[in-house]
GROMACS .gro file of C-alpha atoms in nm:
model
  436
    1MET     CA    1 -12.738  -9.035   9.938
    2GLY     CA    2 -12.591  -9.126   9.598
    3ARG     CA    3 -12.422  -9.447   9.485
    4LYS     CA    4 -12.067  -9.530   9.562
    5VAL     CA    5 -11.900  -9.563   9.223
    6PHE     CA    6 -11.554  -9.710   9.167
    7ILE     CA    7 -11.400  -9.619   8.835
    8SER     CA    8 -11.070  -9.780   8.728
    9ILE     CA    9 -10.869  -9.811   8.411
   10LEU     CA   10 -10.715 -10.146   8.312
   11GLY     CA   11 -10.407 -10.148   8.088
   12TYR     CA   12 -10.265 -10.433   7.882
   13SER     CA   13  -9.917 -10.491   8.031
   14ASN     CA   14  -9.844 -10.819   8.200
   15TYR     CA   15  -9.847 -10.694   8.562
   16GLY     CA   16  -9.634 -10.846   8.835
   17ALA     CA   17  -9.773 -10.934   9.175
   18CYS     CA   18  -9.707 -10.761   9.502
   19TYR     CA   19  -9.861 -10.656   9.836
   20TYR     CA   20 -10.015 -10.307   9.829
   21ILE     CA   21  -9.983 -10.100  10.145
   22GLN     CA   22 -10.199  -9.807  10.261
   23HIS     CA   23 -10.001  -9.685  10.559
   24SER     CA   24 -10.245  -9.422  10.707
   25LYS     CA   25 -10.521  -9.683  10.722
   26LYS     CA   26 -10.289  -9.963  10.822
   27PHE     CA   27 -10.404 -10.171  10.525
   28LYS     CA   28 -10.211 -10.447  10.353
   29SER     CA   29 -10.355 -10.644  10.062
   30LYS     CA   30 -10.298 -11.000   9.974
   31LYS     CA   31 -10.046 -11.055   9.697
   32VAL     CA   32 -10.215 -10.953   9.377
   33ARG     CA   33 -10.133 -10.872   9.010
   34TYR     CA   34 -10.418 -10.624   8.969
   35ILE     CA   35 -10.438 -10.303   9.170
   36GLN     CA   36 -10.816 -10.308   9.135
   37GLU     CA   37 -10.833 -10.612   9.367
   38ALA     CA   38 -10.629 -10.438   9.631
   39THR     CA   39 -10.815 -10.105   9.596
   40LEU     CA   40 -11.164 -10.259   9.617
   41ASP     CA   41 -11.048 -10.465   9.918
   42TYR     CA   42 -10.922 -10.148  10.082
   43LEU     CA   43 -11.235  -9.933   9.999
   44THR     CA   44 -11.482 -10.195  10.120
   45GLN     CA   45 -11.286 -10.221  10.447
   46ILE     CA   46 -11.288  -9.851  10.532
   47GLU     CA   47 -11.651  -9.790  10.418
   48LYS     CA   48 -11.963  -9.988  10.379
   49TRP     CA   49 -12.053 -10.071  10.017
   50GLY     CA   50 -12.389 -10.223   9.921
   51LYS     CA   51 -12.577 -10.372   9.628
   52THR     CA   52 -12.683 -10.031   9.488
   53ASP     CA   53 -12.313  -9.934   9.440
   54VAL     CA   54 -12.109 -10.020   9.143
   55ALA     CA   55 -11.755 -10.070   9.002
   56TYR     CA   56 -11.665  -9.975   8.646
   57VAL     CA   57 -11.358 -10.106   8.478
   58LEU     CA   58 -11.261  -9.919   8.166
   59LEU     CA   59 -11.124 -10.139   7.888
   60THR     CA   60 -10.971 -10.084   7.550
   61ASN     CA   61 -10.980 -10.386   7.317
   62GLY     CA   62 -10.617 -10.464   7.400
   63ALA     CA   63 -10.685 -10.445   7.778
   64GLU     CA   64 -10.983 -10.668   7.750
   65GLU     CA   65 -10.795 -10.936   7.560
   66LYS     CA   66 -10.474 -10.923   7.765
   67ASN     CA   67 -10.591 -10.864   8.126
   68TRP     CA   68 -10.969 -10.877   8.160
   69GLN     CA   69 -10.993 -11.230   8.019
   70ASP     CA   70 -10.790 -11.526   8.139
   71ASN     CA   71 -10.460 -11.632   7.981
   72GLY     CA   72 -10.420 -11.316   7.777
   73HIS     CA   73 -10.038 -11.314   7.766
   74VAL     CA   74  -9.775 -11.523   7.595
   75ASN     CA   75  -9.405 -11.575   7.672
   76ARG     CA   76  -9.117 -11.507   7.442
   77LEU     CA   77  -9.173 -11.844   7.273
   78GLY     CA   78  -9.531 -11.754   7.197
   79GLU     CA   79  -9.668 -11.993   7.457
   80ILE     CA   80  -9.977 -11.890   7.659
   81ILE     CA   81  -9.905 -11.791   8.016
   82GLU     CA   82 -10.173 -11.946   8.232
   83GLN     CA   83 -10.300 -11.681   8.472
   84THR     CA   84 -10.643 -11.551   8.556
   85GLY     CA   85 -10.773 -11.219   8.433
   86LEU     CA   86 -10.920 -10.949   8.629
   87GLU     CA   87 -11.275 -11.051   8.557
   88THR     CA   88 -11.218 -11.386   8.727
   89GLN     CA   89 -11.023 -11.229   9.015
   90LEU     CA   90 -11.308 -10.988   9.090
   91LYS     CA   91 -11.570 -11.256   9.075
   92GLU     CA   92 -11.373 -11.452   9.333
   93MET     CA   93 -11.392 -11.154   9.572
   94LYS     CA   94 -11.771 -11.193   9.588
   95LEU     CA   95 -11.838 -10.826   9.610
   96LEU     CA   96 -12.183 -10.713   9.719
   97PHE     CA   97 -12.212 -10.484   9.414
   98PRO     CA   98 -12.185 -10.539   9.042
   99VAL     CA   99 -11.857 -10.500   8.850
  100VAL     CA  100 -11.937 -10.362   8.508
  101PRO     CA  101 -11.675 -10.371   8.224
  102ILE     CA  102 -11.685 -10.069   7.989
  103LYS     CA  103 -11.558 -10.231   7.675
  104GLY     CA  104 -11.432 -10.100   7.344
  105LEU     CA  105 -11.283  -9.768   7.463
  106PRO     CA  106 -11.052  -9.605   7.209
  107ASN     CA  107 -10.684  -9.584   7.288
  108GLY     CA  108 -10.693  -9.204   7.301
  109ASN     CA  109 -10.441  -9.148   7.027
  110ASN     CA  110 -10.590  -8.815   6.930
  111GLU     CA  111 -10.815  -8.539   7.062
  112LYS     CA  112 -11.131  -8.706   6.912
  113GLU     CA  113 -11.063  -9.028   7.094
  114ILE     CA  114 -10.993  -8.854   7.421
  115TRP     CA  115 -11.324  -8.680   7.402
  116GLN     CA  116 -11.495  -9.011   7.330
  117ILE     CA  117 -11.342  -9.160   7.641
  118PHE     CA  118 -11.446  -8.846   7.844
  119GLU     CA  119 -11.809  -8.869   7.716
  120ARG     CA  120 -11.844  -9.241   7.776
  121VAL     CA  121 -11.712  -9.214   8.140
  122PHE     CA  122 -11.917  -8.903   8.212
  123GLU     CA  123 -12.235  -9.092   8.101
  124LEU     CA  124 -12.171  -9.355   8.369
  125ILE     CA  125 -12.199  -9.100   8.646
  126LYS     CA  126 -12.537  -9.013   8.799
  127ASP     CA  127 -12.643  -8.708   8.999
  128GLY     CA  128 -12.513  -8.722   9.357
  129ASP     CA  129 -12.275  -9.015   9.318
  130GLU     CA  130 -11.971  -9.057   9.532
  131LEU     CA  131 -11.666  -9.128   9.307
  132TYR     CA  132 -11.371  -9.345   9.386
  133PHE     CA  133 -11.106  -9.335   9.114
  134ASP     CA  134 -10.808  -9.559   9.061
  135LEU     CA  135 -10.547  -9.415   8.818
  136THR     CA  136 -10.279  -9.687   8.832
  137HIS     CA  137 -10.297  -9.859   8.498
  138SER     CA  138 -10.347  -9.595   8.230
  139PHE     CA  139 -10.191  -9.389   7.958
  140ARG     CA  140 -10.009  -9.086   8.089
  141TYR     CA  141 -10.279  -8.838   7.991
  142LEU     CA  142 -10.568  -9.035   8.151
  143PRO     CA  143 -10.499  -8.933   8.516
  144MET     CA  144 -10.529  -8.573   8.409
  145LEU     CA  145 -10.847  -8.657   8.217
  146ILE     CA  146 -11.000  -8.831   8.520
  147LEU     CA  147 -10.910  -8.537   8.749
  148VAL     CA  148 -11.076  -8.289   8.507
  149LEU     CA  149 -11.375  -8.522   8.462
  150GLY     CA  150 -11.423  -8.550   8.839
  151ASN     CA  151 -11.415  -8.176   8.878
  152TYR     CA  152 -11.659  -8.130   8.580
  153ALA     CA  153 -11.902  -8.376   8.735
  154LYS     CA  154 -11.887  -8.200   9.072
  155PHE     CA  155 -12.055  -7.897   8.920
  156LEU     CA  156 -12.284  -8.059   8.659
  157LYS     CA  157 -12.397  -8.361   8.851
  158GLY     CA  158 -12.337  -8.265   9.211
  159VAL     CA  159 -12.103  -8.555   9.274
  160LYS     CA  160 -11.836  -8.589   9.546
  161VAL     CA  161 -11.487  -8.720   9.479
  162LYS     CA  162 -11.412  -8.938   9.777
  163SER     CA  163 -11.090  -9.118   9.677
  164ILE     CA  164 -10.819  -9.111   9.414
  165THR     CA  165 -10.566  -9.394   9.448
  166TYR     CA  166 -10.250  -9.495   9.267
  167GLY     CA  167 -10.062  -9.823   9.316
  168ASN     CA  168  -9.690  -9.742   9.298
  169TYR     CA  169  -9.571 -10.079   9.172
  170GLU     CA  170  -9.257  -9.946   9.011
  171ALA     CA  171  -9.128  -9.813   9.341
  172ARG     CA  172  -9.198 -10.133   9.535
  173ASN     CA  173  -8.966 -10.282   9.793
  174ARG     CA  174  -8.823 -10.575   9.598
  175GLU     CA  175  -8.731 -10.761   9.911
  176THR     CA  176  -9.071 -10.743  10.083
  177GLU     CA  177  -9.262 -10.712   9.754
  178GLU     CA  178  -9.463 -10.428   9.907
  179ALA     CA  179  -9.582 -10.122   9.709
  180ASP     CA  180  -9.748  -9.810   9.835
  181MET     CA  181 -10.113  -9.735   9.754
  182ILE     CA  182 -10.084  -9.359   9.728
  183ASP     CA  183 -10.377  -9.132   9.809
  184LEU     CA  184 -10.410  -8.859   9.540
  185TYR     CA  185 -10.723  -8.709   9.678
  186PRO     CA  186 -10.546  -8.383   9.775
  187LEU     CA  187 -10.519  -8.309   9.400
  188SER     CA  188 -10.899  -8.303   9.365
  189ASP     CA  189 -10.924  -8.101   9.687
  190LEU     CA  190 -10.674  -7.849   9.547
  191GLN     CA  191 -10.888  -7.816   9.235
  192ASP     CA  192 -11.180  -7.723   9.465
  193TRP     CA  193 -10.967  -7.456   9.635
  194THR     CA  194 -10.849  -7.330   9.301
  195PHE     CA  195 -11.205  -7.286   9.177
  196ALA     CA  196 -11.310  -7.125   9.506
  197ALA     CA  197 -11.019  -6.875   9.491
  198ALA     CA  198 -11.092  -6.794   9.123
  199SER     CA  199 -11.463  -6.743   9.209
  200PHE     CA  200 -11.372  -6.488   9.477
  201LEU     CA  201 -11.105  -6.305   9.279
  202LYS     CA  202 -11.321  -6.277   8.961
  203ASN     CA  203 -11.676  -6.246   9.098
  204GLY     CA  204 -11.629  -6.162   9.469
  205ASN     CA  205 -11.802  -6.488   9.568
  206ALA     CA  206 -11.657  -6.603   9.900
  207SER     CA  207 -11.922  -6.876   9.966
  208LEU     CA  208 -11.709  -7.160   9.837
  209LEU     CA  209 -11.398  -7.041  10.019
  210LYS     CA  210 -11.593  -7.027  10.345
  211SER     CA  211 -11.753  -7.369  10.281
  212LEU     CA  212 -11.413  -7.534  10.224
  213CYS     CA  213 -11.257  -7.355  10.515
  214ASP     CA  214 -11.544  -7.457  10.750
  215ARG     CA  215 -11.507  -7.817  10.631
  216ASP     CA  216 -11.135  -7.829  10.696
  217LEU     CA  217 -11.161  -7.643  11.023
  218LYS     CA  218 -11.437  -7.859  11.170
  219PRO     CA  219 -11.214  -8.152  11.281
  220VAL     CA  220 -10.935  -7.915  11.405
  221LEU     CA  221 -11.180  -7.717  11.617
  222LYS     CA  222 -11.341  -8.030  11.751
  223GLU     CA  223 -11.013  -8.181  11.855
  224ALA     CA  224 -10.871  -7.850  11.998
  225LYS     CA  225 -11.188  -7.769  12.193
  226GLY     CA  226 -11.120  -7.391  12.151
  227ARG     CA  227 -10.755  -7.404  12.239
  228ASN     CA  228 -10.623  -7.361  11.883
  229ILE     CA  229 -10.614  -6.980  11.849
  230ASN     CA  230 -10.527  -6.986  11.480
  231ALA     CA  231 -10.819  -7.214  11.401
  232THR     CA  232 -11.076  -7.004  11.587
  233THR     CA  233 -10.927  -6.683  11.450
  234LEU     CA  234 -10.941  -6.820  11.089
  235LYS     CA  235 -11.306  -6.914  11.142
  236ARG     CA  236 -11.388  -6.556  11.265
  237TYR     CA  237 -11.185  -6.423  10.969
  238MET     CA  238 -11.396  -6.618  10.713
  239THR     CA  239 -11.715  -6.507  10.886
  240ALA     CA  240 -11.606  -6.144  10.863
  241LEU     CA  241 -11.522  -6.193  10.499
  242GLU     CA  242 -11.860  -6.351  10.427
  243ASN     CA  243 -12.029  -6.055  10.605
  244ILE     CA  244 -11.840  -5.797  10.399
  245ILE     CA  245 -11.931  -5.977  10.071
  246SER     CA  246 -12.290  -6.008  10.185
  247ASP     CA  247 -12.313  -5.639  10.263
  248MET     CA  248 -12.198  -5.551   9.909
  249ASN     CA  249 -12.410  -5.816   9.738
  250THR     CA  250 -12.721  -5.683   9.917
  251CYS     CA  251 -12.616  -5.316   9.906
  252ARG     CA  252 -12.614  -5.267  10.284
  253GLY     CA  253 -12.492  -4.910  10.270
  254VAL     CA  254 -12.498  -4.840  10.644
  255ALA     CA  255 -12.293  -5.146  10.729
  256ILE     CA  256 -12.045  -5.067  10.446
  257LEU     CA  257 -11.996  -4.703  10.568
  258LYS     CA  258 -11.957  -4.812  10.933
  259GLY     CA  259 -11.675  -5.052  10.841
  260GLU     CA  260 -11.736  -5.283  11.139
  261ASN     CA  261 -11.700  -5.606  10.941
  262MET     CA  262 -11.392  -5.467  10.777
  263LYS     CA  263 -11.253  -5.393  11.126
  264ASP     CA  264 -11.332  -5.756  11.228
  265LEU     CA  265 -11.141  -5.882  10.916
  266TRP     CA  266 -10.838  -5.661  10.986
  267ASN     CA  267 -10.833  -5.760  11.357
  268CYS     CA  268 -10.847  -6.133  11.272
  269SER     CA  269 -10.579  -6.083  11.006
  270SER     CA  270 -10.341  -5.924  11.256
  271GLN     CA  271 -10.407  -6.201  11.508
  272LEU     CA  272 -10.357  -6.483  11.255
  273THR     CA  273  -9.997  -6.598  11.315
  274ASP     CA  274 -10.041  -6.911  11.102
  275VAL     CA  275 -10.292  -6.997  10.829
  276ILE     CA  276 -10.330  -7.365  10.916
  277ILE     CA  277 -10.503  -7.455  10.585
  278GLU     CA  278 -10.231  -7.471  10.321
  279PRO     CA  279 -10.437  -7.391  10.010
  280LEU     CA  280 -10.577  -7.085  10.180
  281LYS     CA  281 -10.237  -6.925  10.257
  282PRO     CA  282 -10.189  -6.751   9.922
  283VAL     CA  283 -10.555  -6.652   9.905
  284ILE     CA  284 -10.532  -6.449  10.235
  285GLY     CA  285 -10.281  -6.218  10.065
  286LYS     CA  286 -10.512  -6.174   9.769
  287ILE     CA  287 -10.807  -6.090   9.998
  288LYS     CA  288 -10.600  -5.828  10.177
  289THR     CA  289 -10.507  -5.669   9.835
  290SER     CA  290 -10.867  -5.692   9.721
  291PHE     CA  291 -10.991  -5.481  10.017
  292ALA     CA  292 -10.704  -5.232  10.016
  293GLY     CA  293 -10.839  -4.876  10.062
  294PHE     CA  294 -11.135  -4.965  10.286
  295VAL     CA  295 -11.131  -4.796  10.619
  296PRO     CA  296 -11.201  -5.015  10.922
  297SER     CA  297 -11.406  -4.739  11.090
  298PRO     CA  298 -11.704  -4.516  10.999
  299ASP     CA  299 -11.612  -4.337  10.671
  300VAL     CA  300 -11.832  -4.231  10.384
  301LYS     CA  301 -11.550  -4.307  10.145
  302ASN     CA  302 -11.605  -4.674  10.207
  303GLY     CA  303 -11.917  -4.653   9.996
  304TYR     CA  304 -11.721  -4.533   9.692
  305ILE     CA  305 -11.459  -4.801   9.744
  306ALA     CA  306 -11.737  -5.063   9.767
  307ALA     CA  307 -11.886  -4.943   9.442
  308LYS     CA  308 -11.546  -4.973   9.271
  309TRP     CA  309 -11.494  -5.321   9.430
  310CYS     CA  310 -11.832  -5.434   9.295
  311LEU     CA  311 -11.750  -5.301   8.948
  312GLU     CA  312 -11.418  -5.488   8.944
  313HIS     CA  313 -11.596  -5.809   9.042
  314GLN     CA  314 -11.873  -5.768   8.774
  315LEU     CA  315 -12.145  -5.693   9.037
  316TYR     CA  316 -12.271  -5.406   8.817
  317GLN     CA  317 -12.616  -5.353   8.969
  318GLN     CA  318 -12.466  -5.346   9.318
  319ALA     CA  319 -12.193  -5.107   9.208
  320LEU     CA  320 -12.448  -4.870   9.052
  321THR     CA  321 -12.683  -4.874   9.346
  322ILE     CA  322 -12.409  -4.826   9.608
  323LEU     CA  323 -12.249  -4.543   9.405
  324HIS     CA  324 -12.582  -4.361   9.349
  325GLU     CA  325 -12.686  -4.387   9.718
  326ASN     CA  326 -12.342  -4.303   9.844
  327ILE     CA  327 -12.342  -3.973   9.660
  328ILE     CA  328 -12.652  -3.879   9.859
  329SER     CA  329 -12.492  -4.011  10.179
  330HIS     CA  330 -12.174  -3.813  10.116
  331VAL     CA  331 -12.368  -3.476  10.082
  332CYS     CA  332 -12.571  -3.554  10.393
  333ASP     CA  333 -12.260  -3.637  10.583
  334SER     CA  334 -12.085  -3.316  10.475
  335GLU     CA  335 -12.374  -3.117  10.617
  336GLY     CA  336 -12.380  -3.322  10.940
  337TRP     CA  337 -12.716  -3.468  10.854
  338ASN     CA  338 -12.813  -3.826  10.951
  339ILE     CA  339 -12.750  -4.034  10.637
  340GLN     CA  340 -13.026  -4.278  10.736
  341ASP     CA  341 -13.291  -4.007  10.780
  342PHE     CA  342 -13.527  -4.012  10.480
  343LYS     CA  343 -13.605  -3.642  10.533
  344TYR     CA  344 -13.247  -3.537  10.457
  345ARG     CA  345 -13.189  -3.795  10.180
  346SER     CA  346 -13.500  -3.673  10.000
  347VAL     CA  347 -13.387  -3.314  10.036
  348VAL     CA  348 -13.045  -3.395   9.886
  349SER     CA  349 -13.205  -3.588   9.601
  350GLU     CA  350 -13.446  -3.310   9.525
  351SER     CA  351 -13.165  -3.058   9.547
  352PHE     CA  352 -12.965  -3.256   9.281
  353ASN     CA  353 -13.276  -3.249   9.063
  354ILE     CA  354 -13.314  -2.868   9.101
  355TYR     CA  355 -12.944  -2.807   9.044
  356ASN     CA  356 -12.915  -3.028   8.734
  357ASN     CA  357 -13.229  -2.909   8.570
  358LYS     CA  358 -13.189  -2.545   8.674
  359ILE     CA  359 -13.543  -2.530   8.816
  360LYS     CA  360 -13.654  -2.187   8.920
  361ARG     CA  361 -13.726  -2.132   9.285
  362GLU     CA  362 -14.089  -2.065   9.227
  363ASP     CA  363 -14.125  -2.411   9.070
  364TRP     CA  364 -13.963  -2.596   9.359
  365LYS     CA  365 -14.185  -2.867   9.509
  366VAL     CA  366 -14.147  -2.800   9.886
  367CYS     CA  367 -14.378  -2.885  10.175
  368ASP     CA  368 -14.278  -2.626  10.428
  369GLU     CA  369 -14.024  -2.365  10.530
  370VAL     CA  370 -13.804  -2.621  10.696
  371GLN     CA  371 -13.767  -2.821  10.375
  372LEU     CA  372 -13.713  -2.493  10.182
  373SER     CA  373 -13.433  -2.399  10.415
  374LEU     CA  374 -13.268  -2.733  10.381
  375ILE     CA  375 -13.279  -2.732  10.006
  376GLU     CA  376 -13.126  -2.388   9.999
  377LYS     CA  377 -12.846  -2.512  10.219
  378ALA     CA  378 -12.793  -2.820  10.009
  379LEU     CA  379 -12.780  -2.621   9.682
  380SER     CA  380 -12.492  -2.415   9.825
  381ASN     CA  381 -12.302  -2.725   9.920
  382PHE     CA  382 -11.979  -2.740   9.709
  383LEU     CA  383 -11.974  -3.118   9.720
  384LEU     CA  384 -12.331  -3.137   9.579
  385GLN     CA  385 -12.222  -2.913   9.295
  386LYS     CA  386 -11.917  -3.126   9.216
  387LEU     CA  387 -12.116  -3.453   9.222
  388ALA     CA  388 -12.422  -3.326   9.041
  389SER     CA  389 -12.341  -3.462   8.700
  390SER     CA  390 -12.246  -3.803   8.841
  391PHE     CA  391 -12.576  -3.811   9.029
  392ILE     CA  392 -12.788  -3.746   8.722
  393VAL     CA  393 -12.596  -4.004   8.512
  394THR     CA  394 -12.626  -4.268   8.787
  395THR     CA  395 -12.995  -4.190   8.830
  396SER     CA  396 -13.061  -4.257   8.464
  397LEU     CA  397 -12.847  -4.577   8.460
  398ARG     CA  398 -13.006  -4.707   8.779
  399ASN     CA  399 -13.362  -4.650   8.646
  400ASP     CA  400 -13.265  -4.826   8.323
  401TYR     CA  401 -13.101  -5.121   8.509
  402ASN     CA  402 -13.372  -5.166   8.775
  403HIS     CA  403 -13.651  -5.152   8.520
  404SER     CA  404 -13.477  -5.410   8.299
  405GLY     CA  405 -13.434  -5.167   8.016
  406MET     CA  406 -13.812  -5.150   7.968
  407ARG     CA  407 -13.805  -4.801   7.821
  408SER     CA  408 -13.809  -4.634   7.481
  409ASN     CA  409 -13.432  -4.599   7.447
  410PRO     CA  410 -13.262  -4.849   7.680
  411ALA     CA  411 -12.887  -4.843   7.718
  412THR     CA  412 -12.674  -5.132   7.594
  413LYS     CA  413 -12.499  -5.340   7.847
  414GLN     CA  414 -12.168  -5.216   7.719
  415ARG     CA  415 -12.289  -4.853   7.766
  416ILE     CA  416 -12.400  -4.923   8.121
  417ILE     CA  417 -12.069  -5.070   8.224
  418PHE     CA  418 -11.872  -4.799   8.038
  419GLN     CA  419 -12.065  -4.515   8.204
  420LEU     CA  420 -12.054  -4.679   8.541
  421LYS     CA  421 -11.676  -4.718   8.518
  422GLU     CA  422 -11.645  -4.363   8.388
  423ARG     CA  423 -11.851  -4.215   8.679
  424ILE     CA  424 -11.658  -4.404   8.945
  425GLY     CA  425 -11.340  -4.270   8.794
  426ILE     CA  426 -11.481  -3.914   8.796
  427VAL     CA  427 -11.592  -3.946   9.158
  428PHE     CA  428 -11.251  -4.062   9.272
  429SER     CA  429 -11.092  -3.773   9.087
  430ILE     CA  430 -11.319  -3.538   9.276
  431LEU     CA  431 -11.219  -3.706   9.603
  432ASP     CA  432 -10.848  -3.665   9.518
  433GLU     CA  433 -10.904  -3.302   9.421
  434LEU     CA  434 -11.082  -3.229   9.752
  435CYS     CA  435 -10.817  -3.442   9.939
  436LEU     CA  436 -11.093  -3.662  10.086
   0.00000   0.00000   0.00000
């Protein structure tokens, strides 16, 4: 388990004192000038912090002089206002963990200085840390910078953003002198959902979506004990989605053609009267659009649609493999042959070879009369003849791809993608022509 790390920005205004309230946790601070006091008091009450944890306070030179040190402000007459700085206040809290000032930060007046702040803060974070941000006292751009930095660190350092707080002093109740301590964590959570949705839409990766969905559903399912139909249906929906993606990632042709996982997805979709996880609502519509055309029942056309789907999501090897094998499956299916039977698949493959290379009958490599009869039947198959050129092209591309281009004249990556896209287009034109 990583450290708990509190990161806060201290400004240089002469802050007024108030009581900070966190309503959901029924917390009320003592009367303080610095939000950092209230926030650390709040955080150490709701979770256990120890000596291996740390609090960082980010300081420009102005903030250090005015608010970190004691007596940093003067009145209109130029007289020193006697009041303790944040350093003194935090020492009086007797926290179990060190408070480390990060001094000399630039003001962030230009892009170079903003990057300097980003780099210095990023260097403070270690792999696996749990981050607790306070965004109250900062320039207007810094909250955005902190949000981006937190998201950046999630992927590069495996951290977790646990809390983002903001003390809304300006909107305080002037009679009670109470100000809300607002939880901005949903902004970080929304960034996670945004990345997960983008990962699915661009690369067909649903693992992040499912992980976030499982996380948010867990407390709902536990509380409902199976009585929340929308929660249980959504869980089944995400499982079906994961199975569909897994079938295509691992080129499970039989499962793709059967369409059983797609049927599960459609059934769950029709039963889902309310998507109870807000960030997932717009994604559900995108998922439906993404899988438009798939048939939720056994259909050889599902293989071609899967190949196209993989191409659109940059899964080129999967697209090529599924397309190539589905051409064989399609011919087998048209003859009423078992698409999983190696005997028939090898006959179709050999028939494509004979047809494309115009091999004379006396040169056919056949084992017996049964195989000879099957090849003759396959060669007269109209579908085989229409798909012959696509089969030979995908055979060459697949060999090139699967052997890592270790051949005398390997195709370029651009050529592989171009020809794959071209062949998928040709195959769908043939399907349209044959009204399949």
